[in-house]
PDB file of C-alpha atoms in Angstrom:
ATOM      1  CA  UNK K 126     116.706  70.080 124.345  1.00  0.00           C
ATOM      2  CA  UNK K 127     116.988  66.833 122.380  1.00  0.00           C
ATOM      3  CA  UNK K 128     114.618  65.120 124.783  1.00  0.00           C
ATOM      4  CA  UNK K 129     111.854  67.598 124.005  1.00  0.00           C
ATOM      5  CA  UNK K 130     112.186  66.914 120.285  1.00  0.00           C
ATOM      6  CA  UNK K 131     112.126  63.154 120.916  1.00  0.00           C
ATOM      7  CA  UNK K 132     108.944  63.466 122.978  1.00  0.00           C
ATOM      8  CA  UNK K 133     107.205  65.554 120.314  1.00  0.00           C
ATOM      9  CA  UNK K 134     108.137  63.102 117.571  1.00  0.00           C
ATOM     10  CA  UNK K 135     107.094  60.145 119.751  1.00  0.00           C
ATOM     11  CA  UNK K 136     103.668  61.703 120.376  1.00  0.00           C
ATOM     12  CA  UNK K 137     103.247  62.417 116.662  1.00  0.00           C
ATOM     13  CA  UNK K 138     104.182  58.853 115.711  1.00  0.00           C
ATOM     14  CA  UNK K 139     101.911  57.384 118.398  1.00  0.00           C
ATOM     15  CA  UNK K 140      98.953  59.384 117.128  1.00  0.00           C
ATOM     16  CA  UNK K 141      99.548  58.538 113.473  1.00  0.00           C
ATOM     17  CA  UNK K 142     100.229  54.836 114.129  1.00  0.00           C
ATOM     18  CA  UNK K 143      97.027  54.647 116.174  1.00  0.00           C
ATOM     19  CA  UNK K 144      95.066  56.096 113.277  1.00  0.00           C
ATOM     20  CA  UNK K 145      96.710  53.694 110.814  1.00  0.00           C
ATOM     21  CA  UNK K 146      95.924  50.626 112.933  1.00  0.00           C
ATOM     22  CA  UNK K 147      92.401  51.858 113.597  1.00  0.00           C
ATOM     23  CA  UNK K 148      91.835  52.226 109.869  1.00  0.00           C
ATOM     24  CA  UNK K 149      93.367  48.837 109.026  1.00  0.00           C
ATOM     25  CA  UNK K 150      91.571  46.871 111.738  1.00  0.00           C
ATOM     26  CA  UNK K 151      88.188  48.374 110.908  1.00  0.00           C
ATOM     27  CA  UNK K 152      87.788  45.632 108.284  1.00  0.00           C
ATOM     28  CA  UNK K 153      88.650  42.922 110.834  1.00  0.00           C
ATOM     29  CA  UNK K 154      85.656  42.732 113.149  1.00  0.00           C
ATOM     30  CA  UNK K 155      86.279  42.042 116.802  1.00  0.00           C
ATOM     31  CA  UNK K 156      89.951  43.089 116.799  1.00  0.00           C
ATOM     32  CA  UNK K 157      91.250  46.305 118.292  1.00  0.00           C
ATOM     33  CA  UNK K 158      94.874  47.461 118.165  1.00  0.00           C
ATOM     34  CA  UNK K 159      95.953  50.506 120.129  1.00  0.00           C
ATOM     35  CA  UNK K 160      99.387  52.049 120.493  1.00  0.00           C
ATOM     36  CA  UNK K 161     100.062  52.469 124.198  1.00  0.00           C
ATOM     37  CA  UNK K 162     103.601  53.842 124.136  1.00  0.00           C
ATOM     38  CA  UNK K 163     106.177  54.943 121.591  1.00  0.00           C
ATOM     39  CA  UNK K 164     109.883  55.403 122.198  1.00  0.00           C
ATOM     40  CA  UNK K 165     112.180  57.003 119.658  1.00  0.00           C
ATOM     41  CA  UNK K 166     115.955  56.728 119.529  1.00  0.00           C
ATOM     42  CA  UNK K 167     118.016  59.918 120.066  1.00  0.00           C
ATOM     43  CA  UNK K 168     118.935  60.064 116.371  1.00  0.00           C
ATOM     44  CA  UNK K 169     115.230  59.604 115.417  1.00  0.00           C
ATOM     45  CA  UNK K 170     116.027  56.559 113.283  1.00  0.00           C
ATOM     46  CA  UNK K 171     114.320  53.791 115.301  1.00  0.00           C
ATOM     47  CA  UNK K 172     110.774  53.895 116.619  1.00  0.00           C
ATOM     48  CA  UNK K 173     109.724  51.278 119.158  1.00  0.00           C
ATOM     49  CA  UNK K 174     105.944  51.014 119.465  1.00  0.00           C
ATOM     50  CA  UNK K 175     104.144  49.034 122.158  1.00  0.00           C
ATOM     51  CA  UNK K 176     100.774  47.690 121.060  1.00  0.00           C
ATOM     52  CA  UNK K 177      97.806  46.657 123.141  1.00  0.00           C
ATOM     53  CA  UNK K 178      95.751  44.097 121.233  1.00  0.00           C
ATOM     54  CA  UNK K 179      92.218  43.034 122.064  1.00  0.00           C
ATOM     55  CA  UNK K 180      91.384  40.172 122.308  1.00  0.00           C
ATOM     56  CA  UNK K 181      94.691  39.196 123.858  1.00  0.00           C
ATOM     57  CA  UNK K 182      94.350  35.579 122.655  1.00  0.00           C
ATOM     58  CA  UNK K 183      95.035  36.760 119.102  1.00  0.00           C
ATOM     59  CA  UNK K 184      97.900  39.062 120.095  1.00  0.00           C
ATOM     60  CA  UNK K 185     100.773  36.933 118.780  1.00  0.00           C
ATOM     61  CA  UNK K 186      99.011  36.251 115.488  1.00  0.00           C
ATOM     62  CA  UNK K 187      98.193  39.916 114.925  1.00  0.00           C
ATOM     63  CA  UNK K 188     101.691  41.059 115.921  1.00  0.00           C
ATOM     64  CA  UNK K 189     103.172  38.595 113.417  1.00  0.00           C
ATOM     65  CA  UNK K 190     100.855  39.989 110.755  1.00  0.00           C
ATOM     66  CA  UNK K 191     101.836  43.582 111.626  1.00  0.00           C
ATOM     67  CA  UNK K 192     105.543  42.728 111.474  1.00  0.00           C
ATOM     68  CA  UNK K 193     105.047  41.001 108.119  1.00  0.00           C
ATOM     69  CA  UNK K 194     103.361  44.136 106.773  1.00  0.00           C
ATOM     70  CA  UNK K 195     105.836  46.508 108.420  1.00  0.00           C
ATOM     71  CA  UNK K 196     106.926  48.085 105.144  1.00  0.00           C
ATOM     72  CA  UNK K 197     103.407  49.070 104.189  1.00  0.00           C
ATOM     73  CA  UNK K 198     102.800  50.499 107.690  1.00  0.00           C
ATOM     74  CA  UNK K 199     106.025  52.498 107.400  1.00  0.00           C
ATOM     75  CA  UNK K 200     105.022  53.739 103.946  1.00  0.00           C
ATOM     76  CA  UNK K 201     101.597  54.820 105.219  1.00  0.00           C
ATOM     77  CA  UNK K 202     103.260  56.541 108.171  1.00  0.00           C
ATOM     78  CA  UNK K 203     105.634  58.289 105.783  1.00  0.00           C
ATOM     79  CA  UNK K 204     102.781  59.689 103.721  1.00  0.00           C
ATOM     80  CA  UNK K 205     101.176  61.064 106.871  1.00  0.00           C
ATOM     81  CA  UNK K 206     104.282  62.664 108.445  1.00  0.00           C
ATOM     82  CA  UNK K 207     106.213  63.682 105.334  1.00  0.00           C
ATOM     83  CA  UNK K 208     105.867  67.372 106.194  1.00  0.00           C
ATOM     84  CA  UNK K 209     107.148  66.954 109.766  1.00  0.00           C
ATOM     85  CA  UNK K 210     109.994  64.448 109.361  1.00  0.00           C
ATOM     86  CA  UNK K 211     112.757  64.111 106.815  1.00  0.00           C
ATOM     87  CA  UNK K 212     113.352  60.419 107.423  1.00  0.00           C
ATOM     88  CA  UNK K 213     110.668  57.969 108.510  1.00  0.00           C
ATOM     89  CA  UNK K 214     112.133  55.881 111.345  1.00  0.00           C
ATOM     90  CA  UNK K 215     112.472  52.113 111.268  1.00  0.00           C
ATOM     91  CA  UNK K 216     109.488  50.616 113.080  1.00  0.00           C
ATOM     92  CA  UNK K 217     109.674  47.924 115.751  1.00  0.00           C
ATOM     93  CA  UNK K 218     106.526  46.553 117.328  1.00  0.00           C
ATOM     94  CA  UNK K 219     106.117  44.800 120.674  1.00  0.00           C
ATOM     95  CA  UNK K 220     103.119  43.630 122.669  1.00  0.00           C
ATOM     96  CA  UNK K 221     102.347  45.774 125.703  1.00  0.00           C
ATOM     97  CA  UNK K 222     101.175  43.260 128.282  1.00  0.00           C
ATOM     98  CA  UNK K 223     101.012  45.697 131.193  1.00  0.00           C
ATOM     99  CA  UNK K 224      97.193  45.450 131.388  1.00  0.00           C
ATOM    100  CA  UNK K 225      97.362  41.656 131.584  1.00  0.00           C
ATOM    101  CA  UNK K 226     100.020  42.013 134.279  1.00  0.00           C
ATOM    102  CA  UNK K 227      97.802  44.396 136.281  1.00  0.00           C
ATOM    103  CA  UNK K 228      94.822  42.029 135.952  1.00  0.00           C
ATOM    104  CA  UNK K 229      96.963  39.152 137.189  1.00  0.00           C
ATOM    105  CA  UNK K 230      98.095  41.150 140.230  1.00  0.00           C
ATOM    106  CA  UNK K 231      94.493  42.130 141.024  1.00  0.00           C
ATOM    107  CA  UNK K 232      93.453  38.493 140.719  1.00  0.00           C
ATOM    108  CA  UNK K 233      96.180  37.402 143.113  1.00  0.00           C
ATOM    109  CA  UNK K 234      95.349  40.150 145.601  1.00  0.00           C
ATOM    110  CA  UNK K 235      91.675  39.205 145.596  1.00  0.00           C
ATOM    111  CA  UNK K 236      92.554  35.631 146.602  1.00  0.00           C
TER     112      UNK K 236
END
């Protein structure tokens, strides 16, 4: 039963974080941040979000910027989900490099 609740909360957080990043990166032309996967701890206190950043050359720089502004992202998330969650989880962001990995495999297979 707990797993179902975790999945629902993870989907909610993924949707809201995607909207937040879409809104924030609208001002920065040529940069797109999407949330590919969200995992939530069983006690709903830690949210691990995997981000896909385009262009991938700027990924580290943008991730550093997101981590530096983590409190404002968490605050914005809290205002959006305040009716669904009592406590806004701690946010942790990581780069999802699965697409780069798939491209690399395709490149090697084509050789």
